[in-house]
Amino acid sequence: TQAGRIANHSWIGGFENPEVSSDALRRVDWIIETDEFLNLVGTSNNASASNQPLFSSAFNVLSVGKTDGSAMGSTAVDSLYGAGRVVPHVVTPLSTTSSGTGFVSSITALLIEAAHSDTSLSHGSKANRAGDTLYHAEYASVLKAMLMAGADRRTSN
C-alpha cells in the first residue's frame, strides 16, 4: 500500500526486454486504478527522438511534455500497450520535461489538498488499501481530467 497520493517520475526509460516494460506499465496502471495513486510522468525532451515507454505509455498516468516539443505518441511495448496514443497529455513552457513534471506535480498536490479539505466538492468517498479516505474530487481520473480541461489549448512561449 502507498500512503502518498501522487508520484513524480521526472525521468524516462525502458527495459531492454519489452515484457519487463509491459509488466511495469501494468503495475503502474493497477496501482493508479486501485489506490487512486496518480503518477505524473515525463516524456522525451527531444521531439525528434523516440519516446521511452516508462511510464508515458501507461494508460492511467498523466504525461508531461514541453510546449516547444511535439506530440510524440505512446511507444509500442506489446499488444495492449500499442503505439500512437496521444502523449504528452499536458505541456509546460519549462526547458525540460523533468522540470515540467515537477511543476505539474505541485499543482496536483494543491488540487488534492483542496479536494480533501472541501468535501462539498465531492458526492462521496471510498477508502484506499492504506485506509485513507479519498473523496471523489481527489480521484486520479478526476485530477487528470481537471488538469487537462484547465490547460490552454494554444500556447505562446
mmCIF file of C-alpha atoms in Angstrom:
data_model
loop_
_atom_site.group_PDB
_atom_site.id
_atom_site.type_symbol
_atom_site.label_atom_id
_atom_site.label_comp_id
_atom_site.label_asym_id
_atom_site.label_seq_id
_atom_site.Cartn_x
_atom_site.Cartn_y
_atom_site.Cartn_z
ATOM 1 C CA THR A 1 0.000 0.000 0.000
ATOM 2 C CA GLN A 2 1.013 3.587 -0.565
ATOM 3 C CA ALA A 3 0.258 6.417 1.831
ATOM 4 C CA GLY A 4 1.151 9.047 -0.787
ATOM 5 C CA ARG A 5 -1.295 10.390 -3.344
ATOM 6 C CA ILE A 6 0.986 11.307 -6.243
ATOM 7 C CA ALA A 7 4.261 10.151 -7.731
ATOM 8 C CA ASN A 8 6.528 12.396 -9.757
ATOM 9 C CA HIS A 9 8.510 10.493 -12.391
ATOM 10 C CA SER A 10 10.769 13.216 -13.801
ATOM 11 C CA TRP A 11 12.690 10.656 -15.824
ATOM 12 C CA ILE A 12 12.134 8.406 -18.825
ATOM 13 C CA GLY A 13 13.355 4.935 -19.619
ATOM 14 C CA GLY A 14 12.556 1.419 -20.580
ATOM 15 C CA PHE A 15 13.854 -2.103 -20.235
ATOM 16 C CA GLU A 16 15.661 -3.983 -22.988
ATOM 17 C CA ASN A 17 13.131 -6.778 -22.574
ATOM 18 C CA PRO A 18 9.690 -5.468 -23.649
ATOM 19 C CA GLU A 19 7.984 -7.976 -21.328
ATOM 20 C CA VAL A 20 9.567 -6.265 -18.316
ATOM 21 C CA SER A 21 8.427 -2.840 -19.561
ATOM 22 C CA SER A 22 4.944 -4.268 -20.141
ATOM 23 C CA ASP A 23 4.853 -5.652 -16.601
ATOM 24 C CA ALA A 24 5.937 -2.289 -15.167
ATOM 25 C CA LEU A 25 3.218 -0.473 -17.154
ATOM 26 C CA ARG A 26 0.558 -2.927 -15.984
ATOM 27 C CA ARG A 27 1.661 -2.453 -12.378
ATOM 28 C CA VAL A 28 1.571 1.343 -12.514
ATOM 29 C CA ASP A 29 -1.859 1.275 -14.181
ATOM 30 C CA TRP A 30 -3.103 -1.137 -11.497
ATOM 31 C CA ILE A 31 -1.844 0.985 -8.575
ATOM 32 C CA ILE A 32 -3.471 4.097 -10.044
ATOM 33 C CA GLU A 33 -6.782 2.326 -10.588
ATOM 34 C CA THR A 34 -6.754 0.513 -7.244
ATOM 35 C CA ASP A 35 -5.452 3.208 -4.893
ATOM 36 C CA GLU A 36 -6.092 6.438 -6.859
ATOM 37 C CA PHE A 37 -2.309 6.984 -6.700
ATOM 38 C CA LEU A 38 -1.767 9.397 -9.603
ATOM 39 C CA ASN A 39 1.580 9.139 -11.394
ATOM 40 C CA LEU A 40 2.819 12.213 -13.250
ATOM 41 C CA VAL A 41 5.425 11.194 -15.801
ATOM 42 C CA GLY A 42 7.839 12.950 -18.111
ATOM 43 C CA THR A 43 8.326 12.376 -21.828
ATOM 44 C CA SER A 44 11.400 12.798 -24.005
ATOM 45 C CA ASN A 45 12.866 16.329 -24.175
ATOM 46 C CA ASN A 46 13.721 15.878 -27.843
ATOM 47 C CA ALA A 47 10.796 15.806 -30.248
ATOM 48 C CA SER A 48 12.907 14.057 -32.885
ATOM 49 C CA ALA A 49 13.891 11.230 -30.507
ATOM 50 C CA SER A 50 11.664 8.270 -29.858
ATOM 51 C CA ASN A 51 9.812 8.359 -26.587
ATOM 52 C CA GLN A 52 10.642 5.769 -23.948
ATOM 53 C CA PRO A 53 7.799 3.533 -22.675
ATOM 54 C CA LEU A 54 8.286 4.112 -18.930
ATOM 55 C CA PHE A 55 5.936 5.455 -17.842
ATOM 56 C CA SER A 56 4.350 7.622 -20.514
ATOM 57 C CA SER A 57 2.934 4.611 -22.376
ATOM 58 C CA ALA A 58 0.739 3.633 -19.396
ATOM 59 C CA PHE A 59 -2.992 4.298 -19.706
ATOM 60 C CA ASN A 60 -3.740 5.931 -16.352
ATOM 61 C CA VAL A 61 -0.778 8.286 -15.925
ATOM 62 C CA LEU A 62 -0.668 11.984 -16.728
ATOM 63 C CA SER A 63 2.255 12.564 -19.097
ATOM 64 C CA VAL A 64 4.017 15.931 -19.254
ATOM 65 C CA GLY A 65 5.935 17.424 -22.177
ATOM 66 C CA LYS A 66 7.318 20.796 -23.284
ATOM 67 C CA THR A 67 5.454 23.428 -25.292
ATOM 68 C CA ASP A 68 8.322 23.659 -27.780
ATOM 69 C CA GLY A 69 8.197 19.910 -28.414
ATOM 70 C CA SER A 70 5.754 17.918 -30.447
ATOM 71 C CA ALA A 71 3.318 15.174 -29.511
ATOM 72 C CA MET A 72 5.353 12.007 -29.847
ATOM 73 C CA GLY A 73 2.688 9.434 -29.107
ATOM 74 C CA SER A 74 2.959 6.347 -26.978
ATOM 75 C CA THR A 75 5.661 3.784 -27.630
ATOM 76 C CA ALA A 76 4.676 0.261 -28.656
ATOM 77 C CA VAL A 77 5.512 -2.313 -25.992
ATOM 78 C CA ASP A 78 3.083 -5.184 -26.618
ATOM 79 C CA SER A 79 -0.415 -5.860 -27.948
ATOM 80 C CA LEU A 80 -2.043 -3.945 -25.071
ATOM 81 C CA TYR A 81 0.359 -1.010 -24.880
ATOM 82 C CA GLY A 82 0.454 -0.045 -28.541
ATOM 83 C CA ALA A 83 1.913 2.965 -30.309
ATOM 84 C CA GLY A 84 0.094 6.090 -31.364
ATOM 85 C CA ARG A 85 -1.939 7.182 -28.323
ATOM 86 C CA VAL A 86 -1.618 10.900 -27.523
ATOM 87 C CA VAL A 87 1.443 11.628 -25.394
ATOM 88 C CA PRO A 88 2.048 14.033 -23.713
ATOM 89 C CA HIS A 89 -1.276 14.914 -22.106
ATOM 90 C CA VAL A 90 -0.179 18.373 -20.937
ATOM 91 C CA VAL A 91 2.822 20.584 -21.650
ATOM 92 C CA THR A 92 4.655 23.323 -19.760
ATOM 93 C CA PRO A 93 6.874 26.157 -21.020
ATOM 94 C CA LEU A 94 9.795 24.973 -18.873
ATOM 95 C CA SER A 95 13.086 23.956 -20.513
ATOM 96 C CA THR A 96 12.958 20.262 -19.577
ATOM 97 C CA THR A 97 10.203 17.736 -19.065
ATOM 98 C CA SER A 98 11.763 16.891 -15.699
ATOM 99 C CA SER A 99 11.113 20.442 -14.527
ATOM 100 C CA GLY A 100 7.658 20.474 -16.091
ATOM 101 C CA THR A 101 6.683 17.184 -14.459
ATOM 102 C CA GLY A 102 7.662 18.569 -11.046
ATOM 103 C CA PHE A 103 5.671 21.729 -11.788
ATOM 104 C CA VAL A 104 2.512 19.784 -12.701
ATOM 105 C CA SER A 105 3.033 17.501 -9.676
ATOM 106 C CA SER A 106 2.983 20.511 -7.350
ATOM 107 C CA ILE A 107 -0.231 21.796 -8.947
ATOM 108 C CA THR A 108 -1.738 18.332 -8.484
ATOM 109 C CA ALA A 109 -0.773 18.334 -4.804
ATOM 110 C CA LEU A 110 -2.628 21.631 -4.352
ATOM 111 C CA LEU A 111 -5.706 20.207 -6.096
ATOM 112 C CA ILE A 112 -5.635 17.145 -3.828
ATOM 113 C CA GLU A 113 -5.355 19.346 -0.743
ATOM 114 C CA ALA A 114 -8.312 21.475 -1.872
ATOM 115 C CA ALA A 115 -10.436 18.425 -2.720
ATOM 116 C CA HIS A 116 -9.653 16.689 0.550
ATOM 117 C CA SER A 117 -10.280 19.733 2.733
ATOM 118 C CA ASP A 118 -13.518 20.812 0.994
ATOM 119 C CA THR A 119 -15.706 17.714 0.904
ATOM 120 C CA SER A 120 -18.564 19.708 -0.670
ATOM 121 C CA LEU A 121 -16.669 19.271 -3.974
ATOM 122 C CA SER A 122 -17.480 15.546 -3.849
ATOM 123 C CA HIS A 123 -20.593 13.399 -3.669
ATOM 124 C CA GLY A 124 -18.958 10.534 -1.842
ATOM 125 C CA SER A 125 -15.768 8.818 -0.856
ATOM 126 C CA LYS A 126 -14.009 5.494 -0.552
ATOM 127 C CA ALA A 127 -11.045 4.141 1.355
ATOM 128 C CA ASN A 128 -7.878 3.018 -0.368
ATOM 129 C CA ARG A 129 -5.889 -0.045 0.722
ATOM 130 C CA ALA A 130 -3.948 2.094 3.228
ATOM 131 C CA GLY A 131 -7.261 3.018 4.886
ATOM 132 C CA ASP A 132 -7.166 6.662 3.799
ATOM 133 C CA THR A 133 -10.462 8.333 2.910
ATOM 134 C CA LEU A 134 -10.437 9.579 -0.660
ATOM 135 C CA TYR A 135 -13.153 11.941 -1.863
ATOM 136 C CA HIS A 136 -14.429 11.852 -5.446
ATOM 137 C CA ALA A 137 -12.775 15.170 -6.341
ATOM 138 C CA GLU A 138 -9.365 13.737 -5.486
ATOM 139 C CA TYR A 139 -9.622 10.536 -7.551
ATOM 140 C CA ALA A 140 -6.793 10.114 -10.059
ATOM 141 C CA SER A 141 -9.140 10.192 -13.069
ATOM 142 C CA VAL A 142 -10.823 13.382 -11.815
ATOM 143 C CA LEU A 143 -7.483 15.104 -11.176
ATOM 144 C CA LYS A 144 -6.248 14.102 -14.619
ATOM 145 C CA ALA A 145 -9.448 15.450 -16.191
ATOM 146 C CA MET A 146 -9.196 18.736 -14.263
ATOM 147 C CA LEU A 147 -5.591 19.287 -15.311
ATOM 148 C CA MET A 148 -6.303 18.519 -18.949
ATOM 149 C CA ALA A 149 -9.517 20.556 -19.054
ATOM 150 C CA GLY A 150 -7.840 23.532 -17.391
ATOM 151 C CA ALA A 151 -4.915 23.629 -19.806
ATOM 152 C CA ASP A 152 -4.657 26.276 -22.515
ATOM 153 C CA ARG A 153 -5.218 24.877 -25.982
ATOM 154 C CA ARG A 154 -2.822 27.368 -27.559
ATOM 155 C CA THR A 155 0.441 28.461 -26.083
ATOM 156 C CA SER A 156 2.826 31.298 -26.768
ATOM 157 C CA ASN A 157 6.285 30.873 -25.360
#
